[in-house]
Short mmCIF file of C-alpha atoms in Angstrom, two decimals:
data_model
loop_
_atom_site.label_atom_id
_atom_site.label_comp_id
_atom_site.label_asym_id
_atom_site.label_seq_id
_atom_site.Cartn_x
_atom_site.Cartn_y
_atom_site.Cartn_z
CA MET A 98 -69.03 66.66 -39.15
CA MET A 99 -67.19 66.63 -35.86
CA PHE A 100 -67.54 69.83 -33.38
CA ARG A 101 -65.08 70.54 -30.94
CA PRO A 102 -66.51 71.18 -27.09
CA ALA A 103 -67.86 74.53 -26.06
CA GLY A 104 -65.70 77.04 -25.95
CA TYR A 105 -62.72 75.69 -28.55
CA SER A 106 -62.18 77.10 -31.37
CA ASP A 107 -63.22 75.22 -34.83
CA SER A 108 -59.59 77.02 -36.49
CA ASP A 109 -56.39 74.69 -36.21
CA GLU A 110 -54.43 77.62 -34.50
CA ASP A 111 -54.27 78.11 -30.80
CA SER A 112 -57.12 80.04 -29.21
CA ASN A 113 -55.49 80.27 -26.08
CA PHE A 114 -57.63 77.52 -24.71
CA GLY A 115 -61.09 79.51 -25.57
CA TYR A 116 -60.51 83.06 -23.99
CA ASP A 117 -61.06 85.76 -27.19
CA PHE A 118 -59.71 88.15 -24.79
CA VAL A 119 -55.98 86.78 -24.73
CA TYR A 120 -54.03 86.92 -27.59
CA SER A 121 -50.84 85.68 -27.59
CA LYS A 122 -48.13 86.97 -29.80
CA PRO A 123 -45.98 85.41 -32.46
CA SER A 124 -42.81 83.87 -30.87
CA GLU A 125 -39.58 85.56 -31.99
CA PRO A 126 -36.59 83.64 -32.47
CA LYS A 127 -33.88 83.93 -29.71
CA PRO A 128 -30.77 84.60 -30.59
CA LYS A 129 -27.84 82.06 -30.77
CA ARG A 130 -25.52 82.40 -27.85
CA SER A 131 -21.78 81.76 -28.28
CA TYR A 132 -19.98 79.00 -26.24
CA SER A 133 -17.22 79.29 -24.35
CA PRO A 134 -15.53 76.76 -22.29
CA PRO A 135 -15.57 77.47 -18.39
CA LYS A 136 -12.23 78.42 -16.93
CA VAL A 137 -10.45 75.97 -15.33
CA THR A 138 -9.31 77.01 -11.89
CA GLU A 139 -6.57 74.89 -9.93
CA ASN A 140 -7.51 73.35 -6.70
CA PHE A 141 -5.04 74.16 -4.02
CA ASP A 142 -6.13 71.96 -1.99
CA ASP A 143 -5.46 68.52 -4.00
CA VAL A 144 -2.53 70.32 -5.16
CA LEU A 145 -1.04 70.52 -1.78
CA TYR A 146 -1.99 67.09 -0.59
CA ASN A 147 -0.33 65.32 -3.57
CA ALA A 148 2.56 67.28 -2.97
CA VAL A 149 3.31 66.64 0.42
CA ASN A 150 2.18 62.62 -0.32
CA ASP A 151 4.94 62.93 -2.86
CA GLY A 152 7.40 65.20 -1.03
CA ARG A 153 7.50 67.63 -3.87
CA LEU A 154 8.63 70.66 -1.90
CA ASP A 155 8.74 72.87 -5.05
CA GLU A 156 5.34 72.62 -5.82
CA VAL A 157 4.37 73.38 -1.89
CA LYS A 158 6.44 76.70 -2.31
CA ARG A 159 4.70 77.71 -5.51
CA VAL A 160 1.10 76.79 -4.01
CA LEU A 161 1.86 79.13 -1.01
CA GLU A 162 3.14 81.98 -2.96
CA ARG A 163 -0.04 81.87 -4.80
CA ASP A 164 -2.41 81.77 -1.44
CA ASN A 165 -0.99 81.93 1.84
CA TYR A 166 -3.73 81.03 3.60
CA PHE A 167 -2.53 77.73 3.39
CA VAL A 168 0.29 78.13 5.39
CA THR A 169 -2.00 77.81 8.93
CA GLY A 170 -5.26 76.78 7.48
CA CYS A 171 -6.63 73.56 7.20
CA LEU A 172 -7.05 71.68 4.21
CA ARG A 173 -10.37 69.88 3.37
CA HIS A 174 -8.50 66.77 3.73
CA GLY A 175 -8.54 67.83 7.66
CA TRP A 176 -5.04 68.70 8.75
CA PRO A 177 -3.16 71.64 8.65
CA LEU A 178 -0.39 71.95 6.34
CA LEU A 179 2.41 71.05 8.89
CA LEU A 180 0.67 68.02 10.70
CA LEU A 181 0.21 66.45 7.00
CA ALA A 182 3.66 66.92 6.68
CA CYS A 183 4.56 65.59 9.83
CA GLY A 184 2.11 62.81 9.35
CA GLU A 185 3.78 61.66 5.78
CA ALA A 186 7.20 62.31 7.44
CA GLN A 187 8.42 64.68 4.99
CA PHE A 188 11.79 66.16 6.73
CA GLU A 189 12.13 68.86 3.92
CA ILE A 190 8.79 70.38 3.75
CA VAL A 191 8.69 70.06 7.69
CA ARG A 192 11.99 72.18 7.75
CA PHE A 193 10.53 74.37 5.40
CA LEU A 194 7.60 75.49 7.14
CA LEU A 195 8.99 75.74 10.44
CA GLU A 196 12.35 77.59 9.44
CA GLU A 197 11.00 79.80 6.36
CA LYS A 198 7.27 80.18 7.31
CA ARG A 199 7.70 80.58 10.60
CA VAL A 200 4.70 77.84 11.57
CA ASP A 201 4.27 77.33 15.23
CA VAL A 202 5.64 73.95 16.08
CA ASN A 203 2.63 73.15 18.61
CA GLN A 204 0.00 74.55 16.04
CA ALA A 205 -3.03 72.16 16.96
CA TRP A 206 -5.85 70.76 15.65
CA MET A 207 -8.57 69.07 17.48
CA LEU A 208 -5.80 68.67 20.19
CA ARG A 209 -3.49 67.09 18.09
CA THR A 210 -0.12 68.20 17.50
CA ALA A 211 2.81 67.93 14.84
CA LEU A 212 4.94 65.59 17.09
CA MET A 213 1.67 63.45 17.70
CA ALA A 214 1.36 63.32 13.77
CA ALA A 215 5.03 62.45 13.46
CA CYS A 216 4.67 59.44 16.02
CA GLU A 217 1.68 58.27 14.88
CA SER A 218 3.27 58.10 11.08
CA SER A 219 3.38 54.80 9.41
CA ARG A 220 6.11 55.85 6.98
CA ASP A 221 10.08 54.83 7.33
CA PRO A 222 11.17 54.73 11.11
CA VAL A 223 14.37 56.61 9.83
CA ASP A 224 12.43 59.30 8.46
CA VAL A 225 9.81 59.78 11.57
CA TYR A 226 12.70 59.99 13.88
CA LYS A 227 14.67 62.89 11.71
CA VAL A 228 11.10 64.70 11.90
CA ALA A 229 10.67 64.31 15.30
CA ILE A 230 14.17 65.27 16.16
CA LEU A 231 13.35 68.63 14.04
CA LEU A 232 10.26 69.33 16.38
CA LEU A 233 12.14 69.19 19.02
CA GLU A 234 14.48 71.44 18.32
CA PHE A 235 11.98 73.81 17.43
CA GLY A 236 10.37 73.23 21.31
CA ALA A 237 7.59 70.92 20.45
CA VAL A 238 6.02 69.82 23.89
CA ILE A 239 5.92 66.02 24.86
CA ASN A 240 3.76 66.03 27.80
CA CYS A 241 0.04 67.06 25.72
CA LYS A 242 -2.97 64.66 25.47
CA ASP A 243 -5.60 64.89 22.44
CA ASN A 244 -8.90 63.96 22.53
CA TYR A 245 -8.35 60.67 23.72
CA GLY A 246 -6.46 61.15 26.25
CA MET A 247 -3.15 59.84 23.69
CA THR A 248 0.01 61.24 24.04
CA PRO A 249 2.91 61.67 22.06
CA LEU A 250 4.92 58.66 23.88
CA MET A 251 1.74 56.36 23.35
CA PHE A 252 1.72 57.20 19.62
CA ALA A 253 5.27 56.19 19.43
CA ILE A 254 4.63 52.82 21.09
CA LYS A 255 1.48 51.96 19.59
CA ASN A 256 3.41 52.49 15.96
CA GLY A 257 6.42 50.94 17.06
CA HIS A 258 8.75 53.79 16.63
CA THR A 259 11.33 52.33 18.99
CA GLU A 260 13.95 55.16 18.42
CA VAL A 261 11.43 57.91 18.87
CA VAL A 262 10.65 56.40 22.13
CA LYS A 263 14.28 56.37 23.07
CA LEU A 264 14.20 60.12 22.13
CA ILE A 265 11.55 61.30 24.35
CA ILE A 266 11.20 58.55 27.40
CA ASP A 267 13.37 60.95 29.28
CA GLN A 268 11.02 63.85 29.19
CA ALA A 269 7.66 61.91 29.20
CA SER A 270 5.34 61.40 31.83
CA LEU A 271 5.07 57.34 32.32
CA GLU A 272 2.35 58.02 34.63
CA ALA A 273 -0.21 59.93 31.76
CA THR A 274 -3.20 57.52 31.29
CA ASP A 275 -5.50 57.90 27.96
CA ASN A 276 -9.20 57.69 28.24
CA GLU A 277 -9.21 54.05 28.38
CA GLY A 278 -6.99 53.94 31.77
CA PHE A 279 -3.78 53.18 29.61
CA THR A 280 -0.09 54.28 30.57
CA ALA A 281 2.39 54.26 28.18
CA LEU A 282 3.58 50.74 29.59
CA PHE A 283 -0.25 49.14 28.76
CA HIS A 284 0.34 50.51 24.90
CA ALA A 285 3.87 48.50 24.88
CA VAL A 286 2.21 45.25 26.44
CA ASN A 287 -1.08 45.48 24.23
CA ASN A 288 0.86 45.82 20.86
CA HIS A 289 3.70 43.41 21.72
CA ARG A 290 6.79 45.93 21.97
CA THR A 291 9.19 43.74 24.17
CA GLU A 292 11.78 46.13 23.80
CA ILE A 293 9.82 49.21 24.73
CA VAL A 294 8.37 47.23 27.63
CA GLU A 295 11.65 46.40 28.93
CA MET A 296 12.92 50.30 28.55
CA LEU A 297 9.96 51.65 30.30
CA LEU A 298 10.46 49.24 33.27
CA LYS A 299 13.90 50.42 33.44
CA ALA A 300 12.90 54.08 33.12
CA GLY A 301 10.54 53.30 36.33
CA ALA A 302 7.14 52.97 34.84
CA ALA A 303 4.65 52.32 37.53
CA THR A 304 3.35 48.35 37.19
CA ASP A 305 0.36 48.85 39.91
CA VAL A 306 -1.64 51.20 37.74
CA ILE A 307 -5.39 49.26 36.98
CA ASN A 308 -7.14 50.21 33.92
CA ARG A 309 -10.93 50.61 33.26
CA ARG A 310 -10.89 46.36 33.04
CA GLY A 311 -9.40 46.02 36.30
CA PHE A 312 -6.07 44.66 34.70
CA THR A 313 -2.80 45.84 35.58
CA PRO A 314 0.30 45.47 32.67
CA LYS A 315 1.43 42.47 33.80
CA GLN A 316 -2.20 40.79 33.78
CA GLU A 317 -2.64 42.00 30.38
CA ALA A 318 0.01 40.38 29.08
CA GLU A 319 -1.01 37.56 30.56
CA PHE A 320 -4.71 37.51 29.33
CA LYS A 321 -2.94 37.81 25.76
CA GLY A 322 -0.58 35.27 26.23
CA TYR A 323 2.72 37.39 26.11
CA LEU A 324 5.10 35.30 27.88
CA ASP A 325 8.23 37.21 26.90
CA ILE A 326 6.54 40.05 28.30
CA VAL A 327 5.40 38.46 31.62
CA ASN A 328 8.89 37.47 32.39
CA LEU A 329 10.36 41.28 32.36
CA PHE A 330 8.31 42.24 35.22
CA PRO A 331 9.46 42.02 38.54
CA ALA A 332 8.40 39.80 41.17
CA ALA A 333 5.81 40.98 43.47
CA GLU A 334 7.31 43.28 46.16
CA ASP A 335 6.61 42.76 50.07
CA ALA A 336 3.44 44.98 50.97
CA TYR A 337 4.76 47.85 52.92
CA ASP A 338 2.03 50.20 55.05
CA ILE A 339 3.07 53.74 55.08
CA PRO A 340 3.49 54.81 58.58
CA ALA A 341 0.66 56.54 60.20
CA LYS A 342 2.82 59.77 60.54
CA TYR A 343 2.44 60.63 56.88
CA LEU A 344 -0.86 60.34 56.87
CA TYR A 345 -2.40 62.31 59.49
CA TYR A 346 -1.64 64.10 62.88
CA SER A 347 -2.56 61.62 65.57
CA ASN A 348 -1.81 63.40 69.14
CA TYR A 349 -0.39 66.65 70.18
CA LYS A 350 3.17 65.45 70.09
CA ASP A 351 3.14 65.57 66.27
CA ILE A 352 2.88 69.30 66.42
CA SER A 353 5.04 69.95 69.66
CA GLN A 354 7.92 67.87 69.37
CA GLY A 355 9.77 64.92 67.60
CA GLU A 356 10.25 61.62 68.30
CA GLY A 357 12.51 62.71 71.48
CA GLU A 358 11.45 65.95 73.96
CA GLU A 359 14.20 67.99 72.85
CA GLU A 360 13.46 67.22 69.16
CA MET A 361 11.67 69.44 66.61
CA PRO A 362 8.31 68.15 65.25
CA GLY A 363 9.03 66.47 61.79
CA TYR A 364 5.33 67.51 59.92
CA SER A 365 5.86 64.31 58.25
CA GLN A 366 1.95 64.73 57.45
CA GLU A 367 2.85 67.64 54.83
CA ILE A 368 4.78 65.68 52.78
CA GLY A 369 1.85 63.63 51.18
CA LEU A 370 -0.35 66.92 50.71
CA LEU A 371 2.91 68.40 48.95
CA LEU A 372 3.23 65.42 46.56
CA PHE A 373 -0.51 65.11 45.73
CA GLY A 374 0.02 68.80 44.58
CA MET A 375 2.89 68.07 42.33
CA ASN A 376 1.12 65.03 41.05
CA SER A 377 3.54 63.07 41.99
CA GLU A 378 1.48 61.07 45.38
CA ARG A 379 2.63 57.72 43.99
CA HIS A 380 5.96 58.32 45.82
CA LEU A 381 5.32 58.95 48.90
CA LYS A 382 6.38 55.54 49.93
CA THR A 383 9.64 56.36 48.97
CA PHE A 384 10.24 59.26 51.17
CA ALA A 385 8.53 57.17 53.93
CA LYS A 386 10.98 54.44 53.88
CA GLU A 387 13.80 57.09 54.29
CA ASN A 388 12.21 58.72 57.28
CA PHE A 389 11.89 61.90 55.75
CA ASP A 390 10.69 64.96 57.79
CA LEU A 391 9.11 68.13 56.01
CA MET A 392 12.79 70.04 56.45
CA ARG A 393 14.54 67.44 54.66
CA PHE A 394 11.68 67.18 52.12
CA LEU A 395 11.61 70.81 51.16
CA THR A 396 15.38 71.25 50.83
CA LEU A 397 15.63 68.66 48.12
CA THR A 398 18.09 69.38 45.53
CA ASP A 399 18.23 66.80 41.80
CA GLU A 400 21.23 64.98 43.17
CA LYS A 401 19.46 63.84 46.23
CA LEU A 402 16.79 62.58 44.41
CA LYS A 403 18.68 60.97 41.99
CA GLU A 404 20.32 58.91 45.16
CA LEU A 405 16.37 58.07 46.32
CA GLY A 406 16.23 56.25 43.04
CA PHE A 407 14.50 58.69 40.87
CA ILE A 408 15.92 57.93 37.36
CA LEU A 409 13.68 60.31 35.13
CA PRO A 410 14.55 63.75 34.90
CA PHE A 411 10.69 64.19 34.07
CA GLU A 412 9.92 63.08 37.68
CA ARG A 413 12.49 65.40 39.44
CA LYS A 414 11.56 68.10 37.58
CA LYS A 415 7.58 68.00 38.65
CA ILE A 416 9.09 67.67 42.35
CA LEU A 417 11.64 70.52 41.82
CA HIS A 418 9.15 72.38 40.29
CA GLY A 419 6.79 72.24 42.81
CA LEU A 420 9.44 72.87 45.70
CA LEU A 421 10.32 76.21 43.70
CA LYS A 422 6.20 77.37 43.40
CA PHE A 423 6.27 76.98 47.42
CA HIS A 424 8.99 78.58 48.35
CA GLN A 425 8.32 81.63 46.01
CA HIS A 426 5.12 81.96 47.83
CA ASP A 427 5.60 85.28 50.03
CA TRP A 428 4.90 84.88 53.63
CA LYS A 429 1.81 86.57 55.20
CA LYS A 430 0.73 86.90 58.57
CA GLY A 431 -2.60 84.95 57.89
CA SER A 432 -0.79 82.18 57.97
CA LEU A 433 -0.34 82.60 62.10
CA ARG A 434 -3.11 80.98 64.32
CA LYS A 435 -5.30 83.97 65.66
CA PHE A 436 -8.45 84.35 67.77
CA PRO A 437 -10.95 86.89 67.70
CA LYS A 438 -10.25 89.94 70.19
CA ASP A 439 -13.20 88.94 72.92
CA HIS A 440 -11.42 85.55 73.24
CA LYS A 441 -10.80 84.29 76.71
CA TYR A 442 -7.38 82.46 76.10
CA ASP A 443 -6.82 79.03 78.26
CA CYS A 444 -3.76 76.61 77.95
CA PHE A 445 -4.41 74.78 75.08
CA ASP A 446 -5.16 78.14 73.05
CA ILE A 447 -2.05 79.44 74.00
CA PHE A 448 -0.08 76.10 73.36
CA GLU A 449 -1.93 76.01 69.79
CA ILE A 450 -0.55 79.49 68.74
CA LEU A 451 2.93 78.44 69.96
CA CYS A 452 2.87 75.15 67.89
CA ASN A 453 1.54 77.11 64.84
CA HIS A 454 4.89 79.58 65.04
CA LEU A 455 6.96 76.67 65.72
CA LYS A 456 5.78 75.63 62.01
CA GLN A 457 5.82 78.72 60.50
CA LEU A 458 9.47 79.16 61.48
CA THR A 459 10.38 75.57 60.43
CA ILE A 460 8.86 76.32 57.02
CA MET A 461 10.95 79.72 56.78
CA GLN A 462 14.13 77.90 57.93
CA ALA A 463 13.64 75.44 55.03
CA SER A 464 12.91 78.51 52.03
CA LEU A 465 16.47 80.29 53.67
CA ILE A 466 18.24 76.48 53.10
CA TYR A 467 16.48 75.93 49.62
CA VAL A 468 18.03 79.59 48.68
CA ASP A 469 21.33 79.03 50.18
CA ASN A 470 21.30 75.70 48.18
CA MET A 471 20.69 77.33 44.86
CA MET A 472 22.32 80.52 45.40
CA SER A 473 26.09 80.07 45.44
CA SER A 474 27.84 82.78 48.17
CA THR A 475 30.69 83.65 45.57
CA SER A 476 28.17 84.09 42.47
CA ILE A 477 26.05 86.61 44.93
CA LYS A 478 26.45 89.90 43.81
CA PHE A 479 24.04 92.69 45.57
CA ASP A 480 23.35 95.98 44.30
CA PRO A 481 24.64 98.82 46.28
CA GLN A 482 21.43 100.27 46.62
CA TYR A 483 20.26 97.50 48.55
CA LYS A 484 23.12 97.32 51.04
CA PRO A 485 20.77 99.55 53.40
CA GLU A 486 18.23 97.44 53.44
CA LEU A 487 20.31 94.46 54.39
CA VAL A 488 22.00 96.21 57.06
CA GLU A 489 18.27 96.60 58.42
CA CYS A 490 17.34 93.05 57.64
CA PHE A 491 20.67 91.97 59.95
CA GLU A 492 19.15 93.98 62.58
CA ASN A 493 16.06 92.82 62.77
CA VAL A 494 17.25 89.32 63.04
CA ASN A 495 20.06 90.16 66.21
CA GLN A 496 16.82 92.21 68.10
CA LEU A 497 14.67 88.94 67.38
CA ASP A 498 17.53 86.71 68.41
CA ASN A 499 17.94 88.85 71.83
CA THR A 500 13.83 88.64 71.98
CA ILE A 501 13.91 84.69 71.53
CA ALA A 502 16.70 84.71 74.37
CA GLY A 503 14.72 86.54 76.61
CA LEU A 504 11.55 84.55 75.86
CA GLU A 505 13.65 81.72 77.10
CA GLU A 506 14.74 82.99 79.92
CA ALA A 507 11.51 84.29 80.99
CA LEU A 508 9.75 80.83 80.60
CA GLY A 509 12.69 79.36 82.18
CA ARG A 510 11.53 81.77 85.29
CA ILE A 511 7.82 80.67 85.20
CA GLU A 512 8.66 76.92 84.86
CA ALA A 513 11.03 77.23 88.16
CA ALA A 514 8.24 78.86 89.86
CA THR A 515 5.49 76.66 88.68
CA LYS A 516 6.86 73.58 89.21
CA VAL A 517 4.54 71.34 91.07
CA LYS A 518 6.25 70.34 94.50
CA PRO A 519 4.62 67.99 96.96
CA VAL A 520 3.16 69.90 99.86
CA LEU A 521 3.68 67.89 103.18
CA LEU A 522 7.36 67.02 101.95
CA VAL A 523 9.83 69.25 104.36
CA ASP A 524 13.48 69.09 102.91
CA ALA A 525 15.73 69.58 105.74
CA ASP A 526 18.74 70.26 103.45
CA SER A 527 16.66 72.65 101.63
CA ILE A 528 15.93 75.01 104.71
CA PRO A 529 18.75 77.88 105.01
CA SER A 530 20.69 77.87 108.56
CA VAL A 531 19.15 81.10 109.67
CA GLY A 532 15.57 79.37 108.93
CA LYS A 533 16.90 76.45 111.22
CA SER A 534 18.39 78.51 114.44
CA TRP A 535 14.90 80.44 114.12
CA LEU A 536 12.57 77.17 114.02
CA THR A 537 14.62 75.84 117.29
CA SER A 538 14.59 78.75 118.85
CA ALA A 539 10.26 78.75 118.33
CA VAL A 540 10.41 74.52 119.49
CA LYS A 541 11.92 75.99 122.39
CA VAL A 542 9.84 78.56 123.53
CA LEU A 543 6.41 76.08 122.74
CA PHE A 544 7.88 73.43 124.63
CA LEU A 545 8.53 76.05 127.67
CA SER A 546 4.95 77.67 127.43
CA GLY A 547 3.52 74.34 127.37
CA VAL A 548 5.25 73.26 130.71
CA VAL A 549 4.12 76.94 132.01
CA SER A 550 0.63 76.33 131.39
CA LEU A 551 0.43 72.83 132.70
CA LEU A 552 1.80 73.89 136.10
CA VAL A 553 -0.65 76.60 136.24
CA TYR A 554 -3.57 74.44 135.17
CA ARG A 555 -2.35 71.92 138.02
CA LYS A 556 -2.03 74.61 140.84
CA LEU A 557 -5.57 76.33 139.74
CA LYS A 558 -7.01 73.05 139.86
CA HIS A 559 -6.11 72.42 143.31
#
């Protein structure tokens, strides 16, 4: 006979592990649930993604009518709808989004724009070209960079969209570099785009830029063995040393006179600083070769820049925009050289103040010439309410002119009075006739006095 371990019942029924005070209720049958299949919801992300890839505009419109979020929101595949349509070069979808949905043409995702997406597209170059034209018509920005420093021009070159390069090369910055130090010319060389390299060189792309590897575009072509591209580069130019007057002030004549004593100072040292502020410092050599001074530089026009060899409109616009901003600055008295009230002035201080005033007058004159060049006298129509102010302005100018004339006269008198002359030199021609007769009489008197004194001395001695 078998016995169960202590605490267990001999009965066949469950006793809840031997705890007599616990009783389990008999399990009730669970009600059966009716099965209903889950509702199938449409995945708009996938629908839109496939519709754009296939170029189905009607499907895109249907989804956007049901959920307007996707007009500007990102798909789970990554890009917003506009960038996806540009990347697939779907012209009709892009036009629908820009014209009817009013999507911003410069909408960016991770600094990537629609124009960049189009230039990076691997679709038919003809379709890419049509999309690029459409984006530019709606105001797409050409000179912008993504996270890697790539521009639309670089993307177009890298993917071989030659027609797009021709379309934007005039408005694109050829000096822009990516994070590796590559300009557009570097990308054309590295991707063996011979035709594009030729276009960039004709457009004036810099050939002396060095990337992070320490190579120039020509050296990159030589390293890769692209001899057809190597032969496109011009022969090495003779080294040109920029004159010192464009680099720094060396002596007092740089701020007081020009090459001649009667000429105005050129202030050529300021041109390099202005070009640096315009991101065009590499063009200093061009202006130095033409012997530009500050006055001539501040009054540049688009026609003059063309004559100097600035082919690309983008390069000219950078300089002209910088000049416009310069002349728009209000002149302030703080621009003049000042000293503390208790300062003891010496000749050098006065000289410095006068030279500073002369420089400010030169800049103001350049601004007036610039305004005169920008505004035709036949097109100027002053409001009658400004007539009293104009009359007062002319009166102030006349008063200033008279003051300057009086100052010039006073300086002439001071110079004549303080002109250094030899002390021991007696110029007989410069002595007046009255002075000559008086001098003759004085000599005679002194001579007679001497004779009389001599006779008296001898008499007394005797």
